[in-house]
Amino acid sequence: MINLAQKEIAHTFGKFIVTAIGVGMLLGIVFVMMGVYRGMIIDAQVLLDDVGVDFWIVQENTLGPFAESSRIHEDFKDTVKVIEGIDKAEGMTFQNLQLPSKNGAVRVFAVGFDPFGDIDPVNPKRLISGRGLRRNHYEMVVTDKTGFKLGDTIRLGRDIYHVVGVTHGTVSSGGDPLVYISLKDAQQLQFLYSNARIRNDRARGVSGVNSHMVNAVIATKKDGYDADAVAQNIRKWKHKAVFTAAEEKTILTKTL
């Protein structure tokens, strides 16, 4: 068989080379596609792993906060804390922002959380310089992909933010660089209207702007409790959509 193969290759050497190149290119494309897919799966789980909670509680009948829009009252976290089986609960916001820089606008995914709360999504293992958030206003932790450095100032809306920390390898499920700001700043950026908008709404007879909203309430469970049972209890009595860590991971890696 080997002798026949050698003779066949020698007889049609040109065709053999072309075929070998074609098969090699095909295999190369397959490997590239596998690498891209694996990279997307890893990126989608970065934020989930850093937050490390058991429950994602969002607006009823939605797949929020990443797949669909979700808004719930911030004080709902206090209700969640007293539910049997819940250990910690905090409110968080998620929004896309454009940060101005010398090289043009940088698209980022901003995570808003309470710096003095029980759950901190900034993974200290990913911090390469600086620190996490320690104030309720005008501080920001950025990823190194944004191009910003420790001590830089960023004008966002009507305020100026100071970069107090830089992380590495933090991206959203869509591949955008992650930045972290305080919950109060995030609520002001996402939910609070400008003065002109407020005056316009009042002229239309619309009043009562509530900026104390969040996109999700995240929570952890106490040891010994079943996550699915606790989640079902919240769905039944609090009328909210609840996803366990495994379910949220499925949404980010398969549904999105």
GROMACS .gro file of C-alpha atoms in nm:
model
  256
    1MET     CA    1   0.000   0.000   0.000
    2ILE     CA    2   0.282   0.237   0.088
    3ASN     CA    3   0.456   0.167  -0.243
    4LEU     CA    4   0.134   0.234  -0.434
    5ALA     CA    5   0.084   0.558  -0.245
    6GLN     CA    6   0.438   0.671  -0.321
    7LYS     CA    7   0.391   0.598  -0.690
    8GLU     CA    8   0.056   0.777  -0.696
    9ILE     CA    9   0.206   1.086  -0.530
   10ALA     CA   10   0.500   1.084  -0.770
   11HIS     CA   11   0.263   1.054  -1.068
   12THR     CA   12   0.032   1.338  -0.957
   13PHE     CA   13   0.261   1.542  -0.736
   14GLY     CA   14   0.099   1.877  -0.824
   15LYS     CA   15  -0.248   1.758  -0.733
   16PHE     CA   16  -0.112   1.614  -0.408
   17ILE     CA   17   0.039   1.951  -0.308
   18VAL     CA   18  -0.280   2.140  -0.392
   19THR     CA   19  -0.492   1.890  -0.196
   20ALA     CA   20  -0.258   1.906   0.104
   21ILE     CA   21  -0.274   2.287   0.104
   22GLY     CA   22  -0.656   2.281   0.082
   23VAL     CA   23  -0.693   2.034   0.368
   24GLY     CA   24  -0.444   2.234   0.577
   25MET     CA   25  -0.637   2.557   0.521
   26LEU     CA   26  -0.964   2.382   0.611
   27LEU     CA   27  -0.819   2.252   0.936
   28GLY     CA   28  -0.674   2.595   1.012
   29ILE     CA   29  -1.016   2.759   0.969
   30VAL     CA   30  -1.173   2.498   1.197
   31PHE     CA   31  -0.911   2.565   1.466
   32VAL     CA   32  -0.965   2.942   1.437
   33MET     CA   33  -1.342   2.902   1.474
   34MET     CA   34  -1.295   2.680   1.778
   35GLY     CA   35  -1.062   2.936   1.933
   36VAL     CA   36  -1.301   3.226   1.872
   37TYR     CA   37  -1.592   3.029   2.018
   38ARG     CA   38  -1.395   2.929   2.326
   39GLY     CA   39  -1.286   3.290   2.373
   40MET     CA   40  -1.646   3.412   2.356
   41ILE     CA   41  -1.754   3.154   2.614
   42ILE     CA   42  -1.475   3.258   2.852
   43ASP     CA   43  -1.551   3.630   2.805
   44ALA     CA   44  -1.920   3.571   2.879
   45GLN     CA   45  -1.837   3.421   3.218
   46VAL     CA   46  -1.583   3.679   3.341
   47LEU     CA   47  -1.834   3.908   3.513
   48LEU     CA   48  -2.042   3.619   3.649
   49ASP     CA   49  -1.736   3.456   3.803
   50ASP     CA   50  -1.611   3.784   3.952
   51VAL     CA   51  -1.947   3.866   4.109
   52GLY     CA   52  -1.982   3.509   4.235
   53VAL     CA   53  -2.344   3.517   4.353
   54ASP     CA   54  -2.612   3.249   4.362
   55PHE     CA   55  -2.913   3.449   4.240
   56TRP     CA   56  -2.987   3.715   3.980
   57ILE     CA   57  -3.324   3.879   4.055
   58VAL     CA   58  -3.466   4.096   3.777
   59GLN     CA   59  -3.788   4.244   3.646
   60GLU     CA   60  -4.071   3.995   3.605
   61ASN     CA   61  -4.108   3.828   3.262
   62THR     CA   62  -3.763   3.937   3.145
   63LEU     CA   63  -3.427   3.768   3.090
   64GLY     CA   64  -3.242   4.068   3.236
   65PRO     CA   65  -3.014   4.226   3.313
   66PHE     CA   66  -2.791   4.134   3.016
   67ALA     CA   67  -3.023   3.976   2.760
   68GLU     CA   68  -3.315   4.216   2.816
   69SER     CA   69  -3.387   4.544   2.987
   70SER     CA   70  -3.472   4.517   3.355
   71ARG     CA   71  -3.564   4.773   3.620
   72ILE     CA   72  -3.658   4.709   3.982
   73HIS     CA   73  -3.658   4.928   4.292
   74GLU     CA   74  -3.328   4.947   4.477
   75ASP     CA   75  -3.490   4.891   4.817
   76PHE     CA   76  -3.607   4.547   4.701
   77LYS     CA   77  -3.266   4.424   4.815
   78ASP     CA   78  -3.381   4.481   5.175
   79THR     CA   79  -3.679   4.256   5.111
   80VAL     CA   80  -3.456   3.987   4.962
   81LYS     CA   81  -3.222   3.993   5.262
   82VAL     CA   82  -3.496   3.875   5.500
   83ILE     CA   83  -3.607   3.584   5.280
   84GLU     CA   84  -3.524   3.246   5.431
   85GLY     CA   85  -3.204   3.106   5.283
   86ILE     CA   86  -3.061   3.439   5.165
   87ASP     CA   87  -2.727   3.548   5.309
   88LYS     CA   88  -2.636   3.871   5.124
   89ALA     CA   89  -2.819   4.090   4.872
   90GLU     CA   90  -2.721   4.405   4.681
   91GLY     CA   91  -2.849   4.610   4.390
   92MET     CA   92  -2.645   4.655   4.071
   93THR     CA   93  -2.674   4.843   3.744
   94PHE     CA   94  -2.536   4.762   3.400
   95GLN     CA   95  -2.513   5.002   3.107
   96ASN     CA   96  -2.310   5.081   2.796
   97LEU     CA   97  -2.115   5.406   2.799
   98GLN     CA   98  -1.886   5.600   2.568
   99LEU     CA   99  -1.582   5.734   2.753
  100PRO     CA  100  -1.409   6.032   2.585
  101SER     CA  101  -1.035   5.992   2.534
  102LYS     CA  102  -0.755   6.146   2.328
  103ASN     CA  103  -0.792   5.872   2.068
  104GLY     CA  104  -1.169   5.905   2.039
  105ALA     CA  105  -1.463   5.762   2.229
  106VAL     CA  106  -1.410   5.427   2.401
  107ARG     CA  107  -1.713   5.198   2.427
  108VAL     CA  108  -1.732   5.028   2.767
  109PHE     CA  109  -1.976   4.830   2.978
  110ALA     CA  110  -2.023   4.999   3.317
  111VAL     CA  111  -2.106   4.808   3.633
  112GLY     CA  112  -2.257   5.011   3.916
  113PHE     CA  113  -2.247   4.879   4.272
  114ASP     CA  114  -2.242   5.000   4.631
  115PRO     CA  115  -1.877   5.035   4.742
  116PHE     CA  116  -1.988   4.992   5.104
  117GLY     CA  117  -2.214   4.694   5.032
  118ASP     CA  118  -2.163   4.326   5.104
  119ILE     CA  119  -2.084   4.223   4.744
  120ASP     CA  120  -1.791   4.370   4.550
  121PRO     CA  121  -1.767   4.268   4.181
  122VAL     CA  122  -1.410   4.402   4.145
  123ASN     CA  123  -1.192   4.093   4.161
  124PRO     CA  124  -0.874   4.188   4.355
  125LYS     CA  125  -0.682   3.921   4.161
  126ARG     CA  126  -0.745   4.118   3.841
  127LEU     CA  127  -0.624   4.452   3.982
  128ILE     CA  128  -0.285   4.537   3.834
  129SER     CA  129  -0.260   4.884   3.986
  130GLY     CA  130  -0.448   5.107   4.225
  131ARG     CA  131  -0.745   4.996   4.436
  132GLY     CA  132  -1.117   4.938   4.427
  133LEU     CA  133  -1.389   5.195   4.489
  134ARG     CA  134  -1.400   5.361   4.831
  135ARG     CA  135  -1.634   5.652   4.771
  136ASN     CA  136  -1.991   5.699   4.656
  137HIS     CA  137  -1.902   5.952   4.388
  138TYR     CA  138  -1.655   6.031   4.112
  139GLU     CA  139  -1.430   5.724   4.129
  140MET     CA  140  -1.385   5.467   3.855
  141VAL     CA  141  -1.200   5.139   3.810
  142VAL     CA  142  -1.117   5.065   3.445
  143THR     CA  143  -0.967   4.776   3.253
  144ASP     CA  144  -0.632   4.824   3.082
  145LYS     CA  145  -0.795   4.771   2.740
  146THR     CA  146  -0.957   5.115   2.766
  147GLY     CA  147  -0.617   5.284   2.743
  148PHE     CA  148  -0.672   5.483   3.062
  149LYS     CA  149  -0.412   5.478   3.338
  150LEU     CA  150  -0.412   5.523   3.712
  151GLY     CA  151  -0.475   5.888   3.802
  152ASP     CA  152  -0.643   5.982   3.473
  153THR     CA  153  -0.958   6.194   3.481
  154ILE     CA  154  -1.263   6.120   3.267
  155ARG     CA  155  -1.550   6.359   3.204
  156LEU     CA  156  -1.875   6.167   3.201
  157GLY     CA  157  -2.202   6.355   3.184
  158ARG     CA  158  -2.169   6.665   3.401
  159ASP     CA  159  -1.907   6.517   3.633
  160ILE     CA  160  -1.537   6.430   3.632
  161TYR     CA  161  -1.430   6.084   3.743
  162HIS     CA  162  -1.088   5.980   3.870
  163VAL     CA  163  -0.935   5.647   3.775
  164VAL     CA  164  -0.840   5.484   4.106
  165GLY     CA  165  -0.776   5.131   3.982
  166VAL     CA  166  -0.686   4.936   3.667
  167THR     CA  167  -0.779   4.573   3.604
  168HIS     CA  168  -0.670   4.319   3.344
  169GLY     CA  169  -0.884   4.068   3.159
  170THR     CA  170  -1.222   4.213   3.257
  171VAL     CA  171  -1.471   4.221   2.969
  172SER     CA  172  -1.847   4.199   2.931
  173SER     CA  173  -2.031   3.913   2.765
  174GLY     CA  174  -2.019   4.113   2.441
  175GLY     CA  175  -1.644   4.166   2.463
  176ASP     CA  176  -1.657   4.533   2.569
  177PRO     CA  177  -1.410   4.648   2.838
  178LEU     CA  178  -1.557   4.662   3.188
  179VAL     CA  179  -1.547   4.970   3.411
  180TYR     CA  180  -1.679   4.999   3.764
  181ILE     CA  181  -1.850   5.301   3.919
  182SER     CA  182  -2.049   5.355   4.237
  183LEU     CA  183  -2.419   5.271   4.239
  184LYS     CA  184  -2.520   5.632   4.306
  185ASP     CA  185  -2.318   5.758   4.009
  186ALA     CA  186  -2.455   5.480   3.788
  187GLN     CA  187  -2.813   5.561   3.886
  188GLN     CA  188  -2.758   5.927   3.808
  189LEU     CA  189  -2.621   5.842   3.464
  190GLN     CA  190  -2.889   5.588   3.377
  191PHE     CA  191  -3.209   5.693   3.552
  192LEU     CA  192  -3.184   6.065   3.637
  193TYR     CA  193  -3.307   6.301   3.366
  194SER     CA  194  -3.147   6.632   3.276
  195ASN     CA  195  -3.303   6.957   3.400
  196ALA     CA  196  -3.434   7.035   3.051
  197ARG     CA  197  -3.602   6.692   3.030
  198ILE     CA  198  -3.759   6.736   3.373
  199ARG     CA  199  -3.901   7.079   3.277
  200ASN     CA  200  -4.033   6.936   2.951
  201ASP     CA  201  -4.202   6.647   3.132
  202ARG     CA  202  -4.360   6.882   3.383
  203ALA     CA  203  -4.502   7.087   3.096
  204ARG     CA  204  -4.656   6.765   2.964
  205GLY     CA  205  -4.803   6.686   3.303
  206VAL     CA  206  -4.548   6.415   3.384
  207SER     CA  207  -4.375   6.432   3.721
  208GLY     CA  208  -4.207   6.211   3.978
  209VAL     CA  209  -3.873   6.087   3.850
  210ASN     CA  210  -3.742   5.795   4.055
  211SER     CA  211  -3.369   5.741   4.020
  212HIS     CA  212  -3.351   5.482   4.300
  213MET     CA  213  -3.370   5.194   4.056
  214VAL     CA  214  -3.136   4.907   3.970
  215ASN     CA  215  -3.116   4.660   3.684
  216ALA     CA  216  -3.081   4.358   3.910
  217VAL     CA  217  -3.062   4.251   4.272
  218ILE     CA  218  -2.792   3.991   4.326
  219ALA     CA  219  -2.786   3.760   4.626
  220THR     CA  220  -2.601   3.471   4.784
  221LYS     CA  221  -2.755   3.183   4.978
  222LYS     CA  222  -2.678   3.042   5.318
  223ASP     CA  223  -2.511   2.704   5.349
  224GLY     CA  224  -2.746   2.409   5.349
  225TYR     CA  225  -3.018   2.567   5.135
  226ASP     CA  226  -3.115   2.451   4.788
  227ALA     CA  227  -3.070   2.728   4.529
  228ASP     CA  228  -3.362   2.616   4.312
  229ALA     CA  229  -3.599   2.605   4.610
  230VAL     CA  230  -3.501   2.954   4.728
  231ALA     CA  231  -3.536   3.090   4.374
  232GLN     CA  232  -3.882   2.938   4.336
  233ASN     CA  233  -3.986   3.095   4.667
  234ILE     CA  234  -3.888   3.441   4.540
  235ARG     CA  235  -4.069   3.388   4.208
  236LYS     CA  236  -4.387   3.272   4.382
  237TRP     CA  237  -4.420   3.536   4.651
  238LYS     CA  238  -4.226   3.839   4.522
  239HIS     CA  239  -4.329   3.824   4.157
  240LYS     CA  240  -3.981   3.869   4.013
  241ALA     CA  241  -3.779   3.672   3.761
  242VAL     CA  242  -3.501   3.484   3.938
  243PHE     CA  243  -3.209   3.306   3.778
  244THR     CA  244  -2.959   3.091   3.959
  245ALA     CA  245  -2.590   3.120   3.876
  246ALA     CA  246  -2.615   2.818   3.644
  247GLU     CA  247  -2.921   2.958   3.467
  248GLU     CA  248  -2.761   3.302   3.421
  249LYS     CA  249  -2.453   3.136   3.278
  250THR     CA  250  -2.671   2.949   3.031
  251ILE     CA  251  -2.835   3.275   2.922
  252LEU     CA  252  -2.499   3.441   2.859
  253THR     CA  253  -2.328   3.147   2.688
  254LYS     CA  254  -2.613   2.995   2.487
  255THR     CA  255  -2.912   3.230   2.462
  256LEU     CA  256  -2.710   3.544   2.384
   0.00000   0.00000   0.00000
